[in-house]
Short mmCIF file of C-alpha atoms and ligand atoms in Angstrom, two decimals:
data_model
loop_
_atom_site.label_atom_id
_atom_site.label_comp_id
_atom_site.label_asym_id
_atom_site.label_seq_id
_atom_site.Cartn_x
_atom_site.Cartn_y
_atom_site.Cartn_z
CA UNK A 1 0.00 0.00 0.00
CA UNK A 2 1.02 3.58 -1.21
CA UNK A 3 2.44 5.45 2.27
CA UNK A 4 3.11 9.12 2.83
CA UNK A 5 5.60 10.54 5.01
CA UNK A 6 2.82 13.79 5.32
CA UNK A 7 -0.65 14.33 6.07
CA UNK A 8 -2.74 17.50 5.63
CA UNK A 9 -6.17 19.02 6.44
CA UNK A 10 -8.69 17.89 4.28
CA UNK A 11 -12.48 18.97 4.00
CA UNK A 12 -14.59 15.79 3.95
CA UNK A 13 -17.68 17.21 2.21
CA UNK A 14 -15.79 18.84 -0.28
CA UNK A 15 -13.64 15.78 -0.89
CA UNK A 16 -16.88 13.87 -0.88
CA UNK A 17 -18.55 16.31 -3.74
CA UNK A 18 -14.96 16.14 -5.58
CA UNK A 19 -15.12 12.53 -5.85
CA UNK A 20 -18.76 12.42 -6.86
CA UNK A 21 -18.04 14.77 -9.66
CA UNK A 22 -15.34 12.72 -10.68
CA UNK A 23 -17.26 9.97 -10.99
CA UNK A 24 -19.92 11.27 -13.06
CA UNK A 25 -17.85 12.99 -15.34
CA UNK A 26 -18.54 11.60 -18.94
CA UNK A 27 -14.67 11.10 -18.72
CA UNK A 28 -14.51 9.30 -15.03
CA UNK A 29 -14.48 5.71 -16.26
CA UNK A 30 -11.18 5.13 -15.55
CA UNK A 31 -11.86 5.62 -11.98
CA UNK A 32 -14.03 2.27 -11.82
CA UNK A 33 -11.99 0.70 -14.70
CA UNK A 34 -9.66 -1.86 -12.31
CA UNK A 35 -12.48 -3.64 -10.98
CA UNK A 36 -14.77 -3.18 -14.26
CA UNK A 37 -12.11 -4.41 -16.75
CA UNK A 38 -13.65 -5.94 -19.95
CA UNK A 39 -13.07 -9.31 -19.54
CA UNK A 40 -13.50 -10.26 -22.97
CA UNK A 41 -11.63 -7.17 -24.65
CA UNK A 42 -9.03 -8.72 -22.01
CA UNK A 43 -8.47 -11.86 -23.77
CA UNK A 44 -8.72 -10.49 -27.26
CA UNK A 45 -5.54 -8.29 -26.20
CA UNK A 46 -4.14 -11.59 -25.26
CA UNK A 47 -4.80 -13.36 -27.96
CA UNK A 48 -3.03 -10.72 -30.52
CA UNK A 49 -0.27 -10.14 -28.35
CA UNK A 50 0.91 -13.85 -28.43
CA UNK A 51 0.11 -13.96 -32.25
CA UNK A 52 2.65 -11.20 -32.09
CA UNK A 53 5.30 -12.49 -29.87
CA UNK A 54 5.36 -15.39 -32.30
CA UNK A 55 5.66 -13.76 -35.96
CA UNK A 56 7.36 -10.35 -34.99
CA UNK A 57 10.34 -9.83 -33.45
CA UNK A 58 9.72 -6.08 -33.64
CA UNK A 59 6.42 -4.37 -32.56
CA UNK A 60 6.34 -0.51 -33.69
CA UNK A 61 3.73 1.04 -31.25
CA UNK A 62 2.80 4.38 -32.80
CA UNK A 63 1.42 7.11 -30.72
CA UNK A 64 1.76 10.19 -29.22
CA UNK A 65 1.07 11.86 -25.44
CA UNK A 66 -1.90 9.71 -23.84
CA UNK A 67 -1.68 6.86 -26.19
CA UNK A 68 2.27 6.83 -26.07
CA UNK A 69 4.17 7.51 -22.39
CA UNK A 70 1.97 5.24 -20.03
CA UNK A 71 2.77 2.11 -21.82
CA UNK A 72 6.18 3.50 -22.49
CA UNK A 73 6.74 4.21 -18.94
CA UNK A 74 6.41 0.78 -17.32
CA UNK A 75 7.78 -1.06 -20.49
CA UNK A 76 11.14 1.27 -19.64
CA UNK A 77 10.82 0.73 -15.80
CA UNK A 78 10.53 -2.79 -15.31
CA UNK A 79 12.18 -4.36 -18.77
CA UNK A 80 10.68 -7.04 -18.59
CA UNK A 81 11.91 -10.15 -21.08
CA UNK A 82 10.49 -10.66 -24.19
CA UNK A 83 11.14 -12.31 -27.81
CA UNK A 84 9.44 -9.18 -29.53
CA UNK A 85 11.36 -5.33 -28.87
CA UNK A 86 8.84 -2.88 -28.90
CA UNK A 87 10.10 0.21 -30.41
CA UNK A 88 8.63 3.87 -31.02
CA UNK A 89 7.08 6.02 -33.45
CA UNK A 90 4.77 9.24 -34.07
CA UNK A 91 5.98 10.97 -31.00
CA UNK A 92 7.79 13.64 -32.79
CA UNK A 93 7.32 15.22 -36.51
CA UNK A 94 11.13 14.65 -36.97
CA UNK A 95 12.57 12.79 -39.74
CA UNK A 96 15.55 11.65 -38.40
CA UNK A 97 13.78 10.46 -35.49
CA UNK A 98 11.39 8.15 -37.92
CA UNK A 99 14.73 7.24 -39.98
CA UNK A 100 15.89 5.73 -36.67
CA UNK A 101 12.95 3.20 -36.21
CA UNK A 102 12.73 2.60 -39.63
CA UNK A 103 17.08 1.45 -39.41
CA UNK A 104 16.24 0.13 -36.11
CA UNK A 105 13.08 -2.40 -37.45
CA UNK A 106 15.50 -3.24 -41.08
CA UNK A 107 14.71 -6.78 -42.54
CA UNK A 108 13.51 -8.16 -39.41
CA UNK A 109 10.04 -9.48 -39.00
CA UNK A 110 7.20 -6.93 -37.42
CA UNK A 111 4.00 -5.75 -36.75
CA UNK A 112 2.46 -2.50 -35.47
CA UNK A 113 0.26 -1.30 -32.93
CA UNK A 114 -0.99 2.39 -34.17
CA UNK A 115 -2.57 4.07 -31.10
CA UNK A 116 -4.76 6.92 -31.45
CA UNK A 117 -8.07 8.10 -29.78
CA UNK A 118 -9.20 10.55 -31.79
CA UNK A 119 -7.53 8.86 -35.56
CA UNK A 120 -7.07 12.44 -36.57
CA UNK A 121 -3.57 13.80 -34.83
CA UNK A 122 -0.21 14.14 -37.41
CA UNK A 123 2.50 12.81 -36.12
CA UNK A 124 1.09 9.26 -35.41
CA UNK A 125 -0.48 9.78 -38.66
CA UNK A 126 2.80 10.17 -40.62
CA UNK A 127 4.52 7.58 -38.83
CA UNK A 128 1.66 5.07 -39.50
CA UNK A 129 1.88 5.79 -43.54
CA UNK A 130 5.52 5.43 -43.37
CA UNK A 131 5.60 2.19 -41.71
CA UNK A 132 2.46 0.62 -43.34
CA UNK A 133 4.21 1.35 -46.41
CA UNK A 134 7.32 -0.52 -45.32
CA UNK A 135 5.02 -3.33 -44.30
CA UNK A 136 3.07 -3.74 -47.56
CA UNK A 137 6.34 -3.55 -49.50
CA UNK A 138 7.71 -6.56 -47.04
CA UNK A 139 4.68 -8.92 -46.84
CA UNK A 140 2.30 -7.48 -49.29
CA UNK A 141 -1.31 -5.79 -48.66
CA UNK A 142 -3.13 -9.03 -47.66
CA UNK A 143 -0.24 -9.88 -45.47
CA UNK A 144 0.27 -6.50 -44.07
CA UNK A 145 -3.55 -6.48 -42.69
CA UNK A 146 -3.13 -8.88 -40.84
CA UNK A 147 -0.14 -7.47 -38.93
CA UNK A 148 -1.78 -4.01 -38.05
CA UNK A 149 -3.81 -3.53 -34.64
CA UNK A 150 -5.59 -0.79 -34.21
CA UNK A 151 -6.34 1.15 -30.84
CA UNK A 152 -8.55 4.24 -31.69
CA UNK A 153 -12.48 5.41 -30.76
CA UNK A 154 -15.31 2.43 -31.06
CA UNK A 155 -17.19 4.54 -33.74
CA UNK A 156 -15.12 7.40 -35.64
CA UNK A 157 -12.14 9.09 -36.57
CA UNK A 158 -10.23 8.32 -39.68
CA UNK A 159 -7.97 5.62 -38.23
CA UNK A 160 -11.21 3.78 -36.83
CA UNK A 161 -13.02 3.98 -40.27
CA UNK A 162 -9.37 2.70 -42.41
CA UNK A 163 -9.06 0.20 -40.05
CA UNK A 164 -12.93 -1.46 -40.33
CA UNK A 165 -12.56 -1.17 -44.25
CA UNK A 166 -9.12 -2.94 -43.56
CA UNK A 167 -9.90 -5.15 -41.68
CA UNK A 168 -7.27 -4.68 -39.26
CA UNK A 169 -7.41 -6.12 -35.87
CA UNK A 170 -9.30 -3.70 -33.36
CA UNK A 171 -9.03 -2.47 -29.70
CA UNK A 172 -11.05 -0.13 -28.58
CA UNK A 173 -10.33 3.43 -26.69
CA UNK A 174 -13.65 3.70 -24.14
CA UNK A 175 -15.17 6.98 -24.85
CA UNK A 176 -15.02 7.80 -21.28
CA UNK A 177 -11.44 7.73 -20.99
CA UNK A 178 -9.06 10.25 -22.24
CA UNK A 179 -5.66 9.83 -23.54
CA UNK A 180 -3.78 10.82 -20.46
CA UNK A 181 -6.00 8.19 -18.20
CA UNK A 182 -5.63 5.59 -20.59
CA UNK A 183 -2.47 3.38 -19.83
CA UNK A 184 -4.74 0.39 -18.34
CA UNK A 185 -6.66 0.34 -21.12
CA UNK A 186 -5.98 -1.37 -24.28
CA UNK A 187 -4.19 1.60 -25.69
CA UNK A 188 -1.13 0.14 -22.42
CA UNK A 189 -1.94 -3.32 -22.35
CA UNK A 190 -1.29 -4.60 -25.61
CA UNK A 191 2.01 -3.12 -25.92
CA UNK A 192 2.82 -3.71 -22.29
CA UNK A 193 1.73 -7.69 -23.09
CA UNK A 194 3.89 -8.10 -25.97
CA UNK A 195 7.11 -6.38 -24.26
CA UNK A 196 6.71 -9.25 -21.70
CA UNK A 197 5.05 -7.34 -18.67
CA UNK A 198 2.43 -8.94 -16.19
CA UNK A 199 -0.17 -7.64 -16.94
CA UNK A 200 -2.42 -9.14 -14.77
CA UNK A 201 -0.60 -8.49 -11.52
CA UNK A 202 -0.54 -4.44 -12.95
CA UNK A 203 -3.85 -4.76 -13.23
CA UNK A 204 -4.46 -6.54 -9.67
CA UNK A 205 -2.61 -3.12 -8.28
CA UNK A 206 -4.50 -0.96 -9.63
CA UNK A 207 -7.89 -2.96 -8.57
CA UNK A 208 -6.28 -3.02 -4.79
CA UNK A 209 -5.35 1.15 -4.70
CA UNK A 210 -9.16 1.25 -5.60
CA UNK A 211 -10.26 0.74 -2.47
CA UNK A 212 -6.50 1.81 -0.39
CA UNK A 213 -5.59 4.50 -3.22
CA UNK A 214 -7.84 7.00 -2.00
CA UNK A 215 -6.93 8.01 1.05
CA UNK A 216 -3.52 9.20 0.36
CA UNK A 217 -4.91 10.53 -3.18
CA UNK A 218 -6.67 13.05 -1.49
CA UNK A 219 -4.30 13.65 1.26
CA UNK A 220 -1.95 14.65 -1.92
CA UNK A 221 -3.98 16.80 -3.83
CA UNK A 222 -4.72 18.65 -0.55
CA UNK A 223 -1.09 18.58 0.52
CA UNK A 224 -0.40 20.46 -3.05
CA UNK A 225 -3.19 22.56 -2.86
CA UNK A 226 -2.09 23.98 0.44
CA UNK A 227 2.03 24.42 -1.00
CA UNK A 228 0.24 26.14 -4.44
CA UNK A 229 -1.18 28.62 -1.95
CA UNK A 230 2.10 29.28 -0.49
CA UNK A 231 3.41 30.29 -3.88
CA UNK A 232 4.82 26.67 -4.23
CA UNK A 233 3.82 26.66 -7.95
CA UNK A 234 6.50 24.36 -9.47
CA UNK A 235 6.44 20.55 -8.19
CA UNK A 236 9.91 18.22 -9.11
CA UNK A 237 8.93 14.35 -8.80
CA UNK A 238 12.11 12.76 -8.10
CA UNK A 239 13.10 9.02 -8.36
CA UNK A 240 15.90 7.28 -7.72
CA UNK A 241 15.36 5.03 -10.23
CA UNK A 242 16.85 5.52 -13.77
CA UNK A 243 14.52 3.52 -15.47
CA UNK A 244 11.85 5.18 -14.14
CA UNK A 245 12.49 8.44 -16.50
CA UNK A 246 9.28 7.61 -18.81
CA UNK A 247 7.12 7.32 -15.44
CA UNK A 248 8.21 10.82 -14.89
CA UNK A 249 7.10 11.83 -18.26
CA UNK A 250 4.19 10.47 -17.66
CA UNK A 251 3.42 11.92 -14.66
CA UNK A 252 4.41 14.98 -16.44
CA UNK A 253 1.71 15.22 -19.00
CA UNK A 254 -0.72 13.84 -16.63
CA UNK A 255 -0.42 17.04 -14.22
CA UNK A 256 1.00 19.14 -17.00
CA UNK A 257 -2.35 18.80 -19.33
CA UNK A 258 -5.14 18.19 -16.83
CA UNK A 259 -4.17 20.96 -14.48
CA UNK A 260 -2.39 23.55 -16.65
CA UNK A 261 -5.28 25.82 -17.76
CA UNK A 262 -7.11 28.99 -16.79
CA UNK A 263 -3.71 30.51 -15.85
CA UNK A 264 -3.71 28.28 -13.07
CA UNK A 265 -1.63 25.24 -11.90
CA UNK A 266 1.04 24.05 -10.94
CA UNK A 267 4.33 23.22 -12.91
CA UNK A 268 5.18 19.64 -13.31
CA UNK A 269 9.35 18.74 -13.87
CA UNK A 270 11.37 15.76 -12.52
CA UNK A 271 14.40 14.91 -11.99
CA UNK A 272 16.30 11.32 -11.14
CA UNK A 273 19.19 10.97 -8.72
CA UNK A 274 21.89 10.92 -8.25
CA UNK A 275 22.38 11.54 -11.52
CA UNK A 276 20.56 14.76 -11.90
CA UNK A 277 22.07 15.80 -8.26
CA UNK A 278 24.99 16.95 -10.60
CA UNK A 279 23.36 18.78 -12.75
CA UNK A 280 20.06 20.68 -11.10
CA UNK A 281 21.08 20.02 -8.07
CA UNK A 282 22.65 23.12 -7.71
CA UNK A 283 19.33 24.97 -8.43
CA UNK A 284 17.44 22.49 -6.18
CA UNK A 285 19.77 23.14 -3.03
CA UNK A 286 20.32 27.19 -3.55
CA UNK A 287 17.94 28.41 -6.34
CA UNK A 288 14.65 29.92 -5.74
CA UNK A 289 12.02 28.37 -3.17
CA UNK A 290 9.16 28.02 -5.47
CA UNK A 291 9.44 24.54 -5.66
CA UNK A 292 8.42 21.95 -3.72
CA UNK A 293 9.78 17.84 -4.05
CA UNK A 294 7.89 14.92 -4.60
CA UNK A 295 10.02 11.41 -4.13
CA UNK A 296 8.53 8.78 -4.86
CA UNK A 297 11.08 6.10 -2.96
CA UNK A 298 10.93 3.05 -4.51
CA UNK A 299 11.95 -0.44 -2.25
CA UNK A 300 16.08 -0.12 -3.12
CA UNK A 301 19.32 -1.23 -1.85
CA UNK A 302 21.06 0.29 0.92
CA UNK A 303 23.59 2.14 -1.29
CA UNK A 304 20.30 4.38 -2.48
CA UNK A 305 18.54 4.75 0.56
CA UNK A 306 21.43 6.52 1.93
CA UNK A 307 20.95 8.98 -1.09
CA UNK A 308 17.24 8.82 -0.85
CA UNK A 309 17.80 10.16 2.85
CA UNK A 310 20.56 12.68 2.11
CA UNK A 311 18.64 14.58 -0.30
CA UNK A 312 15.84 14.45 2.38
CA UNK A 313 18.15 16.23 4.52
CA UNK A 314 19.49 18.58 2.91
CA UNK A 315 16.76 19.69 0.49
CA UNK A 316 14.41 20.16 3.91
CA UNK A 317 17.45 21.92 5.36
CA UNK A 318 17.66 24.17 2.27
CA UNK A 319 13.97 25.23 2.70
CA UNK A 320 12.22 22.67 -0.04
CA UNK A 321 8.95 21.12 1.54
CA UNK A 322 9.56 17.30 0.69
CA UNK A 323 7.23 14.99 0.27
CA UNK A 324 7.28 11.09 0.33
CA UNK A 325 5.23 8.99 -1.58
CA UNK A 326 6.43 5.43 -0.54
CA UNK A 327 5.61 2.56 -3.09
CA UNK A 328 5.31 -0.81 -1.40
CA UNK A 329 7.57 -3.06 -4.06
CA UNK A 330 9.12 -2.05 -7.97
CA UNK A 331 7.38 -4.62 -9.81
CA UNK A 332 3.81 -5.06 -11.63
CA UNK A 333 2.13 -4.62 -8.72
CA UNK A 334 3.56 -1.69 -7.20
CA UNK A 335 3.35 0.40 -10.62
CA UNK A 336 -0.29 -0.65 -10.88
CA UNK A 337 -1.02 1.10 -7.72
CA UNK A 338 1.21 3.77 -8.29
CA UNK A 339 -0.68 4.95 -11.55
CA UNK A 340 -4.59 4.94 -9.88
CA UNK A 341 -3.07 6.80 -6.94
CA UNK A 342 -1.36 9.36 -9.14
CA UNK A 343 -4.39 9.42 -11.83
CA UNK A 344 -6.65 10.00 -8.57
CA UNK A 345 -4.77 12.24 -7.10
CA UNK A 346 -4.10 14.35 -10.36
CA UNK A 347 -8.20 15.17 -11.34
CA UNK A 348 -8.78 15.60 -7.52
CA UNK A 349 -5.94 18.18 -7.56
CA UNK A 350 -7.68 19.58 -10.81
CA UNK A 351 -11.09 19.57 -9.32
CA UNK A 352 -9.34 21.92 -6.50
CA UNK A 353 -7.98 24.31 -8.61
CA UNK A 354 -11.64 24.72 -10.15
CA UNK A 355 -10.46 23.46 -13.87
CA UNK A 356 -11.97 20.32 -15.69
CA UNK A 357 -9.33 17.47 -14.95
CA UNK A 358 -9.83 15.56 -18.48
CA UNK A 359 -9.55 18.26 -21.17
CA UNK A 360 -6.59 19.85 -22.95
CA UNK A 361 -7.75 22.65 -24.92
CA UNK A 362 -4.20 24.18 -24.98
CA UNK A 363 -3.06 21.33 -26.84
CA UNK A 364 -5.66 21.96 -29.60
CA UNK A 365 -4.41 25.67 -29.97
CA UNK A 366 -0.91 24.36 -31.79
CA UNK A 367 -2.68 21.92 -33.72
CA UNK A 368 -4.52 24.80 -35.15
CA UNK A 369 -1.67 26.77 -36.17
CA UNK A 370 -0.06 23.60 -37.65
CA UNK A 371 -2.50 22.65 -40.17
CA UNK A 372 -2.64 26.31 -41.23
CA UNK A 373 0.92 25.84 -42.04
CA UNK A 374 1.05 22.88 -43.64
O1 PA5 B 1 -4.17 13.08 -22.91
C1 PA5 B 1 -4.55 13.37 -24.03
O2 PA5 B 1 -5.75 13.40 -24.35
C2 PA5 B 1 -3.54 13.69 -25.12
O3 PA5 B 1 -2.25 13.71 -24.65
C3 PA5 B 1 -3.65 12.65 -26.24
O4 PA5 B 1 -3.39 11.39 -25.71
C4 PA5 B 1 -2.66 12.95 -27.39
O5 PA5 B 1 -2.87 14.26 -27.88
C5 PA5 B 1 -2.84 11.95 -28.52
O6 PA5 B 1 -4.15 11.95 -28.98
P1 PA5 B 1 -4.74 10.77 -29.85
O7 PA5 B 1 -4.75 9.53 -29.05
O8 PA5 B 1 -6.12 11.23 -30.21
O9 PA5 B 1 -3.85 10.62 -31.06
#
């Protein structure tokens, strides 16, 4: 269970209205969605990912922001073992970046995953053509069908329609989910399955910090609420875990695009030590106190924990407000928990603030300006 070294005053009715909100929202059902999982869609996901672990030794998951980091994130963290590399594309409009994946992929066998809510945005677009093409030209169109899953909306979007007159294989986005709160749906699981991660223990987790999540969700939304009012308006999560670097992304767009609106919110970075002790750690120690920590300490060996308490020390000393978020064990299990509590904790936050937790209409503003260019 998810501990915290703090606690803070919280305002039962309110949190009681927050929650109820939450959960009517048309975009709550990821709040019920560890102990309502789709059985069936469950064992579809299954099924494709061992068809894929056994005629591709490269998956290309294309997607961007929502339908990219989460997946990313625990793939990264845990690296787990697997016949089949998963490897990246449409996060980026950059050529080079594409050229990459396409060098990295070559002659060898593969499949792709193309992940995309709405079926409309560019850079998982482009990506897609490019490596369909490469596909068709390697196995033929016939061929080629049958190695492209699509995750996208149950009923529209361009991606959704190509892939029914395709006849691709299918997972579905839930329309009550958004991008950002997606990672234990389909749009995480199937690549997560294929890379080699357990699955079901992520999602047992997440079904356990249902019911034990919430507490220290709130107590964590209030906690920031309270430092935001301080003039604490920049929050660094900090790990001591390398691999952990995608989490922090993750965590990054969660906060960043649910909260960041209305002039309001707080700013999310992150950092990982020790490595990044050497670098902003400098600025963390001495530089301006507008920021407040966020660790989240990880089960490690005793080597770490000695850091893990140093920086404790010193960053309290040096007038930082630190806050612990202990996670019970770095595995399946304790990820699992990790993302409901931060997903909870992230729209309760929102609902604080007094913006709407599940839109991003900032985002749309550069999409705008972008098609005008092009
Ligand atoms: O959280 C979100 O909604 C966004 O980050 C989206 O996931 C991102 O913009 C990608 O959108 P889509 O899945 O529609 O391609």
């Amino acid at each position: 269970m998810i501990k915290l070294n703090f606690s803070s005053e919280i305002d039962a009715e309110e949190v009681k209205r927050i929650l109820g909100e939450i959960a009517r929202d048309p975009m709550g059902g990821w709040l019920e969605l560890p102990r309502r999982y789709d059985m069936g869609e469950f064992a579809r996901i299954k099924e494709a990912a061992k068809k894929i672990n056994e005629d591709s030794e490269y998956l290309v998951c294309v997607g961007i922001g929502g339908s990219y980091l989460g997946h990313r994130a625990i793939i990264e963290a845990l690296r787990p073992k697997s016949e089949t590399k998963v490897v990246y594309a449409g996060n980026s409009l950059s050529a080079r970046e594409l050229e990459y994946a396409l060098d990295e992929v070559g002659d060898h066998d593969f499949s792709i995953n193309v992940i995309s809510k709405s079926g409309t945005t560019l850079e998982p677009a482009r990506a897609f053509e490019v490596f369909k093409q490469k596909l068709i030209e390697k196995y033929g169109e016939e061929e080629a069908r049958n190695r492209i899953y699509a995750t996208t909306d149950a009923s529209k979007g361009t991606l959704h329609d190509e892939a029914e007159a395709s006849g691709y294989t299918r997972f579905v986005v839930p329309d009550n989910i958004g991008g950002r709160y997606s990672v234990l749906t389909a749009v995480g699981l199937l690549p997560m399955l294929v890379a080699g991660v357990d699955v079901d223990k992520l999602l047992e987790g997440a079904a356990e910090a249902v019911e034990t999540a919430v507490e220290p969700a709130v107590q964590y939304a209030y906690m920031r609420y309270a430092l935001d009012a301080k003039k604490y308006d920049t929050e660094v999560f900090a790990s001591f875990e390398p691999s952990t670097m995608y989490f922090n992304e993750w965590l990054k767009q969660l906060f960043g695009e649910s909260e960041g609106k209305d002039r309001r919110g707080i700013l999310p970075c992150s950092v990982i030590y020790s490595t990044d002790l050497h670098s902003l750690g400098q600025y963390l120690q001495d530089g301006r106190r507008n920021l407040f920590e966020t660790i989240i300490d990880f089960p490690t060996d005793d080597m770490n924990a000695k850091v893990v308490s140093a920086v404790r020390i010193a960053h309290t000393e040096g007038g930082i407000p630190v806050l612990n978020i202990s996670v019970p064990s770095f595995d399946e299990k304790g990820f699992g928990e990790l993302i409901y509590f931060f997903e909870l904790a992230c729209a309760v936050s929102a609902k604080l603030i007094g913006v709407n937790p599940f839109d991003q209409p900032g985002v749309e503003a550069y999409k705008a300006e972008l098609k005008k260019l092009l």
